[in-house]
Structures are given as C-alpha cells and as structure tokens.
C-alpha cells in the first residue's frame, strides 16, 4: 500500500490479490539483493496497518484467517531477516492481532506470535539460572536486546492486550536488568568509565 488510499482500498476489496501480494512480500524477505528485504518489511507493515481486519477474519474460500497461516509459518518467513526487519515484521503482525475483537482468540494469537522469541528468552533465562556468567556473553546480551525490542514493537501495535505477554517475562526481565546493571557497575569499577563507550 502506498500513501495513496487507492491501493489499500483495492487490496481490501480483492482478498486473493491481497494474499498474493503478501505472500510475494514473504518471498522477498528471503531475497539478499540490497534493500529488497527492507522494502518487503516496510510494505508489509503498511499493508498490515491499512488492511489488518482482513487478516483476522476467514475470507471466502479460506479455511482459517490468514494471520493463522502467517503465525504457523513465522519461523520460515523471518529466518533470513536482520533483527531490525524482524522487529518491523512483529509490529506488522501486532497490528493484525490488535484488530481481532475476540479477546480469547486475541490472547491465543499473542501467545502464538511470541512463541519463537519466548523460546529463546526461556533458554537464555534457564542458562542464566544455572550460570549467571552467561549474561556477560556479548552474543547473549545482544539476543536479549533483540527479544526486548521485538516485545516493544509488538506491544506498540497490539496495545493493552499485550499485558499477558509482558506478565510472562516481567520478573525475569527485572532480574536480567539487575544482573546486567551489576555487570556494568563492576566493569566501570575495574576499567573506568571509558568502558561505557564500548559497543
């Protein structure tokens, strides 16, 4: 969808074409040519904002809402995306989930949507429970940051119903922040404030 409202209107009126466009965008999300993945993610979020209700209702000749198909294949769709593109993807899916009026269905969609980041989160927390030193690993800290950014972007789109997901990670998140804060304080004491300027 572009800034003109004609394209979203056309897509809303022609479900099969809308689905074809979105599936083509998913193909582009695997394309390594410079800028294609960004374009695909940016277009996907625009379509999600303008046509969100169409993704959460069963369309003619379909057996389930398209959001279900997207969430069933989410791992395969996003596997080649960079973290910032994954965040955009989750925000786009969040807009679709936000359009679901049935709160029970919406809660299930949120849980399904956040399943992949939650699996990684749970693994990191489990490892840290056995050995807190794992939270000093830069790759682990980067993964935690990306998971939190994914949660933020999905939350911005979904709004208040996302509270169930936040409740799931809240206590672990506080503990992680406490440990990371202590790690930073310790690094500053040992190496001076210049350590704060490191990536």
Coordinates of C-alpha atoms in Angstrom, one line a residue:
X1 CA 0.0 0.0 0.0
X2 CA 1.3 3.4 -0.8
X3 CA 0.4 6.8 0.7
X4 CA -2.5 6.9 -1.7
X5 CA -5.6 5.3 -0.3
X6 CA -6.5 3.7 -3.6
X7 CA -4.2 0.8 -3.2
X8 CA -5.3 -0.2 0.3
X9 CA -8.9 0.1 -0.9
X10 CA -8.2 -2.1 -3.9
X11 CA -6.5 -4.7 -1.7
X12 CA -9.3 -4.7 0.8
X13 CA -11.8 -5.3 -2.0
X14 CA -9.7 -8.1 -3.6
X15 CA -8.7 -10.7 -1.0
X16 CA -7.0 -13.1 -3.3
X17 CA -4.8 -10.3 -4.7
X18 CA -4.0 -9.1 -1.2
X19 CA -3.0 -12.6 -0.1
X20 CA -0.9 -13.0 -3.3
X21 CA 0.9 -9.6 -2.6
X22 CA 1.6 -10.5 1.0
X23 CA 2.9 -14.0 0.0
X24 CA 5.2 -12.3 -2.6
X25 CA 6.5 -10.0 0.1
X26 CA 7.3 -13.1 2.2
X27 CA 9.3 -14.4 -0.7
X28 CA 11.1 -11.0 -0.9
X29 CA 12.0 -11.4 2.8
X30 CA 14.5 -14.1 1.7
X31 CA 16.0 -12.0 -1.2
X32 CA 19.6 -10.9 -0.4
X33 CA 19.7 -8.2 -3.0
X34 CA 20.4 -4.9 -1.3
X35 CA 17.3 -3.1 0.0
X36 CA 14.7 -5.8 -1.0
X37 CA 14.2 -7.2 2.5
X38 CA 13.7 -3.6 3.9
X39 CA 11.2 -2.8 1.1
X40 CA 9.3 -6.1 1.8
X41 CA 9.1 -5.4 5.5
X42 CA 8.2 -1.7 5.1
X43 CA 5.4 -2.7 2.6
X44 CA 4.2 -5.5 4.8
X45 CA 3.7 -3.1 7.8
X46 CA 1.9 -0.6 5.6
X47 CA -0.5 -3.3 4.4
X48 CA -0.9 -4.6 7.9
X49 CA -1.9 -1.2 9.1
X50 CA -4.4 -0.5 6.3
X51 CA -5.9 -4.0 5.8
X52 CA -5.5 -5.5 9.3
X53 CA -9.1 -6.8 9.7
X54 CA -8.8 -8.8 6.6
X55 CA -6.0 -10.9 8.2
X56 CA -8.0 -11.9 11.3
X57 CA -11.3 -13.0 9.6
X58 CA -11.9 -16.1 7.5
X59 CA -12.1 -14.9 3.9
X60 CA -14.2 -16.6 1.2
X61 CA -12.7 -19.9 0.1
X62 CA -10.3 -20.0 3.0
X63 CA -10.4 -22.4 6.0
X64 CA -8.7 -20.1 8.5
X65 CA -7.8 -16.5 9.0
X66 CA -4.6 -15.6 7.2
X67 CA -3.0 -14.5 10.5
X68 CA -3.1 -18.2 11.5
X69 CA -1.2 -19.2 8.3
X70 CA 1.4 -16.4 8.9
X71 CA 1.9 -17.5 12.5
X72 CA 2.2 -21.2 11.6
X73 CA 5.0 -20.3 9.2
X74 CA 6.6 -17.4 11.0
X75 CA 10.0 -19.2 11.5
X76 CA 10.3 -19.8 7.8
X77 CA 9.2 -16.3 6.9
X78 CA 11.6 -14.4 9.1
X79 CA 14.6 -16.7 9.1
X80 CA 16.7 -14.6 6.7
X81 CA 15.8 -11.2 8.1
X82 CA 18.0 -8.9 10.1
X83 CA 17.0 -8.0 13.7
X84 CA 15.6 -4.6 12.7
X85 CA 13.5 -6.2 10.0
X86 CA 12.2 -8.9 12.4
X87 CA 11.1 -6.1 14.7
X88 CA 9.2 -4.5 11.9
X89 CA 7.6 -7.8 11.0
X90 CA 6.4 -8.4 14.6
X91 CA 5.0 -4.9 14.7
X92 CA 3.1 -5.6 11.5
X93 CA 1.7 -8.8 12.8
X94 CA 0.8 -7.0 16.0
X95 CA -1.4 -4.6 14.1
X96 CA -3.3 -7.6 12.7
X97 CA -3.7 -9.2 16.2
X98 CA -4.9 -5.8 17.5
X99 CA -7.7 -6.0 15.0
X100 CA -9.0 -9.3 16.5
X101 CA -12.1 -8.4 18.5
X102 CA -12.5 -11.7 20.3
X103 CA -10.2 -11.3 23.4
X104 CA -9.8 -15.1 23.9
X105 CA -8.7 -15.5 20.3
X106 CA -6.5 -12.4 20.5
X107 CA -4.7 -13.7 23.6
X108 CA -4.0 -17.0 21.8
X109 CA -2.7 -15.2 18.8
X110 CA -0.4 -13.1 21.0
X111 CA 0.9 -16.3 22.6
X112 CA 1.5 -17.9 19.2
X113 CA 3.1 -14.8 17.8
X114 CA 5.6 -14.5 20.7
X115 CA 6.3 -18.2 20.8
X116 CA 9.7 -18.0 19.0
X117 CA 11.1 -15.1 21.0
X118 CA 9.8 -16.7 24.2
X119 CA 11.6 -19.9 23.4
X120 CA 14.9 -18.1 23.0
X121 CA 14.1 -16.0 26.1
X122 CA 13.4 -19.1 28.2
X123 CA 16.6 -20.8 27.0
X124 CA 18.7 -17.7 28.0
X125 CA 17.0 -17.4 31.4
X126 CA 17.4 -21.1 32.0
X127 CA 21.1 -20.9 31.2
X128 CA 21.5 -17.9 33.4
X129 CA 19.7 -19.6 36.2
X130 CA 22.4 -22.4 36.1
X131 CA 25.3 -20.0 35.4
X132 CA 24.7 -16.2 35.7
X133 CA 28.0 -15.6 33.9
X134 CA 26.2 -16.4 30.6
X135 CA 24.7 -12.9 30.9
X136 CA 28.2 -11.5 30.4
X137 CA 28.4 -13.0 26.9
X138 CA 28.0 -10.2 24.3
X139 CA 26.0 -12.5 22.0
X140 CA 23.6 -13.4 24.8
X141 CA 23.2 -9.7 25.7
X142 CA 22.5 -8.9 22.0
X143 CA 19.9 -11.6 21.8
X144 CA 18.2 -10.3 25.0
X145 CA 18.2 -6.8 23.5
X146 CA 16.6 -8.1 20.3
X147 CA 13.9 -10.0 22.1
X148 CA 13.0 -7.0 24.2
X149 CA 12.9 -4.8 21.1
X150 CA 10.6 -7.4 19.4
X151 CA 8.3 -7.2 22.5
X152 CA 8.3 -3.4 22.4
X153 CA 7.3 -3.3 18.7
X154 CA 4.6 -5.9 19.1
X155 CA 3.3 -4.2 22.2
X156 CA 3.2 -0.8 20.5
X157 CA 0.9 -2.3 17.8
X158 CA -1.2 -4.5 20.0
X159 CA -1.7 -2.2 22.9
X160 CA -3.2 -3.2 26.3
X161 CA -3.9 -6.9 25.4
X162 CA -0.2 -7.4 25.2
X163 CA -0.1 -7.3 29.1
X164 CA -0.4 -11.1 29.1
X165 CA 3.0 -11.4 27.3
X166 CA 4.6 -8.7 29.5
X167 CA 3.4 -10.6 32.6
X168 CA 5.1 -13.7 31.3
X169 CA 8.6 -12.1 31.0
X170 CA 8.3 -9.3 33.6
X171 CA 10.0 -10.9 36.6
X172 CA 12.8 -12.5 34.5
X173 CA 13.3 -9.1 32.8
X174 CA 13.7 -7.4 36.2
X175 CA 16.3 -10.0 37.3
X176 CA 18.2 -9.7 34.0
X177 CA 18.3 -5.9 34.3
X178 CA 19.6 -6.2 37.8
X179 CA 22.4 -8.6 36.8
X180 CA 23.3 -6.5 33.7
X181 CA 23.3 -3.4 35.9
X182 CA 25.7 -5.1 38.3
X183 CA 27.9 -6.3 35.5
X184 CA 28.1 -2.7 34.1
X185 CA 28.9 -1.2 37.5
X186 CA 31.6 -3.8 38.1
X187 CA 33.1 -3.2 34.6
X188 CA 33.2 0.6 35.4
X189 CA 34.9 0.0 38.7
X190 CA 37.5 -2.3 37.1
X191 CA 38.1 -0.4 33.9
X192 CA 36.8 3.2 34.4
X193 CA 34.0 5.0 32.6
X194 CA 35.6 4.6 29.2
X195 CA 34.1 1.0 29.2
X196 CA 30.7 2.6 28.8
X197 CA 31.7 3.9 25.3
X198 CA 32.3 0.3 24.0
X199 CA 29.6 -1.2 21.8

